[in-house]
Amino acid sequence: MHKKPSQAFIALGSNLENPVFQIQQAFDELKRLPGTRLISCSSLYRSAPVGRLDQPDFINAVALIETQLAPHDLLNALLAIEQRHGRIRESLNAPRTLDLDVLLYDALQYQDAHLTIPHPRMAQRAFVLKPLIEIAPDCDIPGHGPIAPLLSACHEQQLEQIKESP
């Protein structure tokens, strides 16, 4: 007997080597993860970089998946997708071809040296919250609550919707 699939939200970001294409390809690769089904994809959004400002703007999105993969297995699968896209981790907040983060995994609250769920900075980032509220308007972030008030608190972070959801 198979266990009931878990729902996970994945953040996608890119600012190198045709970022829109990188995100679209990543959506396709999420569909092919073992034991995983892509449920929903947000629109694509352009956002200014955070932390390190001397780099191109980012294209961001969020995907909802149902998966049989355990949280660490999911993380490892996402890291493998990043590597296939040429991701190089040279420094914190550096430009990247593709960044995939596990935002939420069911209602799990978990932390170890490699993985923190919910993602530790998601509640302060409009480029995560806006696409997330688009595909899951009633979603609560464990430990933080509903998305709408969190997004309102990020009003100074400018986002531009550039492409409707695929």
C-alpha atoms as a printed R data frame, in Angstrom:
    type eleno elety resid chain resno      x      y       z
1   ATOM     1    CA   MET     A     1  0.000  0.000   0.000
2   ATOM     2    CA   HIS     A     2  1.294  3.447  -0.966
3   ATOM     3    CA   LYS     A     3  1.249  6.274   1.503
4   ATOM     4    CA   LYS     A     4 -0.852  9.297   0.668
5   ATOM     5    CA   PRO     A     5  1.223 11.778  -1.357
6   ATOM     6    CA   SER     A     6  2.442 14.899   0.394
7   ATOM     7    CA   GLN     A     7  1.877 18.389  -0.946
8   ATOM     8    CA   ALA     A     8  4.948 20.541  -1.343
9   ATOM     9    CA   PHE     A     9  5.436 24.067  -2.616
10  ATOM    10    CA   ILE     A    10  8.641 24.734  -4.544
11  ATOM    11    CA   ALA     A    11 10.137 28.190  -5.180
12  ATOM    12    CA   LEU     A    12 11.857 28.666  -8.524
13  ATOM    13    CA   GLY     A    13 14.240 31.497  -9.353
14  ATOM    14    CA   SER     A    14 16.751 32.370 -12.067
15  ATOM    15    CA   ASN     A    15 18.689 35.402 -13.259
16  ATOM    16    CA   LEU     A    16 21.212 33.923 -15.707
17  ATOM    17    CA   GLU     A    17 21.115 32.296 -19.153
18  ATOM    18    CA   ASN     A    18 17.533 33.110 -20.226
19  ATOM    19    CA   PRO     A    19 15.762 32.979 -16.845
20  ATOM    20    CA   VAL     A    20 12.254 32.567 -18.291
21  ATOM    21    CA   PHE     A    21 13.407 29.494 -20.214
22  ATOM    22    CA   GLN     A    22 15.204 28.143 -17.120
23  ATOM    23    CA   ILE     A    23 11.988 28.377 -15.053
24  ATOM    24    CA   GLN     A    24  9.842 26.831 -17.788
25  ATOM    25    CA   GLN     A    25 12.303 23.941 -18.142
26  ATOM    26    CA   ALA     A    26 12.308 23.456 -14.362
27  ATOM    27    CA   PHE     A    27  8.489 23.207 -14.348
28  ATOM    28    CA   ASP     A    28  8.831 20.410 -16.919
29  ATOM    29    CA   GLU     A    29 11.488 18.659 -14.837
30  ATOM    30    CA   LEU     A    30  9.318 18.811 -11.708
31  ATOM    31    CA   LYS     A    31  6.695 16.832 -13.669
32  ATOM    32    CA   ARG     A    32  9.247 14.066 -14.225
33  ATOM    33    CA   LEU     A    33 10.378 13.590 -10.615
34  ATOM    34    CA   PRO     A    34  9.690 10.032  -9.438
35  ATOM    35    CA   GLY     A    35  6.433  9.604  -7.534
36  ATOM    36    CA   THR     A    36  5.569 13.253  -8.162
37  ATOM    37    CA   ARG     A    37  2.785 15.117  -9.935
38  ATOM    38    CA   LEU     A    38  2.860 18.823 -10.796
39  ATOM    39    CA   ILE     A    39 -0.457 20.282  -9.589
40  ATOM    40    CA   SER     A    40 -0.124 24.007 -10.244
41  ATOM    41    CA   CYS     A    41  2.342 26.649 -11.434
42  ATOM    42    CA   SER     A    42  2.209 30.349 -10.683
43  ATOM    43    CA   SER     A    43  2.770 33.122 -13.157
44  ATOM    44    CA   LEU     A    44  6.339 34.317 -13.629
45  ATOM    45    CA   TYR     A    45  7.428 37.461 -11.789
46  ATOM    46    CA   ARG     A    46 10.415 39.771 -12.196
47  ATOM    47    CA   SER     A    47 12.033 40.974  -8.962
48  ATOM    48    CA   ALA     A    48 15.114 42.921  -7.981
49  ATOM    49    CA   PRO     A    49 17.917 40.937  -6.362
50  ATOM    50    CA   VAL     A    50 18.052 40.741  -2.561
51  ATOM    51    CA   GLY     A    51 21.281 41.014  -0.584
52  ATOM    52    CA   ARG     A    52 23.734 41.278  -3.463
53  ATOM    53    CA   LEU     A    53 22.445 44.040  -5.741
54  ATOM    54    CA   ASP     A    54 25.128 43.988  -8.497
55  ATOM    55    CA   GLN     A    55 23.388 41.353 -10.610
56  ATOM    56    CA   PRO     A    56 20.467 41.026 -13.038
57  ATOM    57    CA   ASP     A    57 16.845 40.940 -11.896
58  ATOM    58    CA   PHE     A    58 15.371 37.536 -11.074
59  ATOM    59    CA   ILE     A    59 12.485 35.652 -12.596
60  ATOM    60    CA   ASN     A    60 10.547 33.853  -9.841
61  ATOM    61    CA   ALA     A    61  7.639 31.432  -9.609
62  ATOM    62    CA   VAL     A    62  6.134 28.836  -7.267
63  ATOM    63    CA   ALA     A    63  4.942 25.320  -8.076
64  ATOM    64    CA   LEU     A    64  2.659 23.013  -6.112
65  ATOM    65    CA   ILE     A    65  3.442 19.313  -6.356
66  ATOM    66    CA   GLU     A    66  2.122 16.118  -4.858
67  ATOM    67    CA   THR     A    67  4.971 13.764  -4.111
68  ATOM    68    CA   GLN     A    68  5.824 10.413  -2.604
69  ATOM    69    CA   LEU     A    69  9.373 11.683  -2.038
70  ATOM    70    CA   ALA     A    70 10.393 12.306   1.565
71  ATOM    71    CA   PRO     A    71 11.573 15.874   2.283
72  ATOM    72    CA   HIS     A    72 15.316 15.118   1.974
73  ATOM    73    CA   ASP     A    73 14.782 13.020  -1.154
74  ATOM    74    CA   LEU     A    74 12.825 15.916  -2.655
75  ATOM    75    CA   LEU     A    75 15.604 18.351  -1.752
76  ATOM    76    CA   ASN     A    76 18.207 16.077  -3.363
77  ATOM    77    CA   ALA     A    77 16.088 15.785  -6.523
78  ATOM    78    CA   LEU     A    78 15.808 19.596  -6.685
79  ATOM    79    CA   LEU     A    79 19.569 19.996  -6.232
80  ATOM    80    CA   ALA     A    80 20.112 17.535  -9.104
81  ATOM    81    CA   ILE     A    81 17.845 19.650 -11.348
82  ATOM    82    CA   GLU     A    82 19.840 22.761 -10.378
83  ATOM    83    CA   GLN     A    83 23.087 20.995 -11.303
84  ATOM    84    CA   ARG     A    84 21.706 19.954 -14.689
85  ATOM    85    CA   HIS     A    85 20.982 23.653 -15.290
86  ATOM    86    CA   GLY     A    86 24.581 24.597 -14.496
87  ATOM    87    CA   ARG     A    87 24.016 25.979 -10.989
88  ATOM    88    CA   ILE     A    88 27.265 27.047  -9.343
89  ATOM    89    CA   ARG     A    89 27.201 27.942  -5.646
90  ATOM    90    CA   GLU     A    90 30.028 30.460  -5.453
91  ATOM    91    CA   SER     A    91 28.671 32.691  -2.673
92  ATOM    92    CA   LEU     A    92 25.485 33.606  -0.824
93  ATOM    93    CA   ASN     A    93 22.959 35.494  -2.996
94  ATOM    94    CA   ALA     A    94 25.137 35.080  -6.098
95  ATOM    95    CA   PRO     A    95 23.604 35.116  -9.587
96  ATOM    96    CA   ARG     A    96 22.299 31.694 -10.614
97  ATOM    97    CA   THR     A    97 20.958 29.779 -13.567
98  ATOM    98    CA   LEU     A    98 18.383 28.079 -11.363
99  ATOM    99    CA   ASP     A    99 17.447 28.039  -7.699
100 ATOM   100    CA   LEU     A   100 14.874 25.552  -6.380
101 ATOM   101    CA   ASP     A   101 13.790 25.642  -2.743
102 ATOM   102    CA   VAL     A   102 11.347 23.542  -0.749
103 ATOM   103    CA   LEU     A   103  9.059 26.172   0.762
104 ATOM   104    CA   LEU     A   104  6.435 23.998   2.442
105 ATOM   105    CA   TYR     A   105  5.921 20.251   2.793
106 ATOM   106    CA   ASP     A   106  2.438 19.498   4.115
107 ATOM   107    CA   ALA     A   107  2.250 21.247   7.524
108 ATOM   108    CA   LEU     A   108  5.730 20.045   8.483
109 ATOM   109    CA   GLN     A   109  7.991 22.174  10.656
110 ATOM   110    CA   TYR     A   110 11.494 20.738  10.445
111 ATOM   111    CA   GLN     A   111 15.098 21.870  10.664
112 ATOM   112    CA   ASP     A   112 18.481 20.228  10.326
113 ATOM   113    CA   ALA     A   113 21.836 21.229   8.826
114 ATOM   114    CA   HIS     A   114 20.594 20.782   5.227
115 ATOM   115    CA   LEU     A   115 16.881 21.562   5.202
116 ATOM   116    CA   THR     A   116 14.495 23.919   6.987
117 ATOM   117    CA   ILE     A   117 10.735 23.692   6.404
118 ATOM   118    CA   PRO     A   118  9.035 26.111   6.111
119 ATOM   119    CA   HIS     A   119 11.793 27.868   4.195
120 ATOM   120    CA   PRO     A   120 13.339 30.253   6.746
121 ATOM   121    CA   ARG     A   121 12.992 33.529   4.794
122 ATOM   122    CA   MET     A   122  9.859 32.887   2.763
123 ATOM   123    CA   ALA     A   123  7.583 34.952   5.030
124 ATOM   124    CA   GLN     A   124  9.634 38.113   4.293
125 ATOM   125    CA   ARG     A   125  9.922 37.728   0.523
126 ATOM   126    CA   ALA     A   126  7.291 39.123  -1.826
127 ATOM   127    CA   PHE     A   127  8.852 37.183  -4.726
128 ATOM   128    CA   VAL     A   128  7.816 33.989  -2.902
129 ATOM   129    CA   LEU     A   129  4.559 35.130  -1.304
130 ATOM   130    CA   LYS     A   130  2.969 36.700  -4.404
131 ATOM   131    CA   PRO     A   131  3.274 33.605  -6.619
132 ATOM   132    CA   LEU     A   132  2.338 31.410  -3.647
133 ATOM   133    CA   ILE     A   133 -0.871 33.319  -2.908
134 ATOM   134    CA   GLU     A   134 -1.735 33.150  -6.614
135 ATOM   135    CA   ILE     A   135 -1.889 29.330  -6.583
136 ATOM   136    CA   ALA     A   136 -2.820 28.766  -2.916
137 ATOM   137    CA   PRO     A   137 -4.730 31.796  -1.584
138 ATOM   138    CA   ASP     A   138 -5.812 30.010   1.605
139 ATOM   139    CA   CYS     A   139 -2.402 28.575   2.434
140 ATOM   140    CA   ASP     A   140 -1.007 29.100   5.933
141 ATOM   141    CA   ILE     A   141  2.712 29.060   6.630
142 ATOM   142    CA   PRO     A   142  3.330 26.990   9.769
143 ATOM   143    CA   GLY     A   143  4.598 29.292  12.494
144 ATOM   144    CA   HIS     A   144  3.630 32.441  10.526
145 ATOM   145    CA   GLY     A   145 -0.054 32.117   9.605
146 ATOM   146    CA   PRO     A   146 -1.954 33.238   6.479
147 ATOM   147    CA   ILE     A   147 -0.067 34.556   3.466
148 ATOM   148    CA   ALA     A   148 -2.084 37.748   2.807
149 ATOM   149    CA   PRO     A   149 -0.918 39.735   5.881
150 ATOM   150    CA   LEU     A   150  2.661 38.598   5.299
151 ATOM   151    CA   LEU     A   151  2.512 39.785   1.695
152 ATOM   152    CA   SER     A   152  1.040 43.144   2.808
153 ATOM   153    CA   ALA     A   153  4.045 43.605   5.089
154 ATOM   154    CA   CYS     A   154  6.327 43.218   2.033
155 ATOM   155    CA   HIS     A   155  4.707 46.131   0.155
156 ATOM   156    CA   GLU     A   156  8.051 47.875  -0.461
157 ATOM   157    CA   GLN     A   157  9.333 44.906  -2.505
158 ATOM   158    CA   GLN     A   158  8.360 45.536  -6.125
159 ATOM   159    CA   LEU     A   159  7.301 42.665  -8.385
160 ATOM   160    CA   GLU     A   160  6.256 42.670 -12.014
161 ATOM   161    CA   GLN     A   161  4.137 39.848 -13.364
162 ATOM   162    CA   ILE     A   162  5.682 39.014 -16.735
163 ATOM   163    CA   LYS     A   163  4.006 35.799 -17.852
164 ATOM   164    CA   GLU     A   164  0.776 34.055 -16.951
165 ATOM   165    CA   SER     A   165  0.986 30.586 -15.458
166 ATOM   166    CA   PRO     A   166  1.744 27.882 -18.036
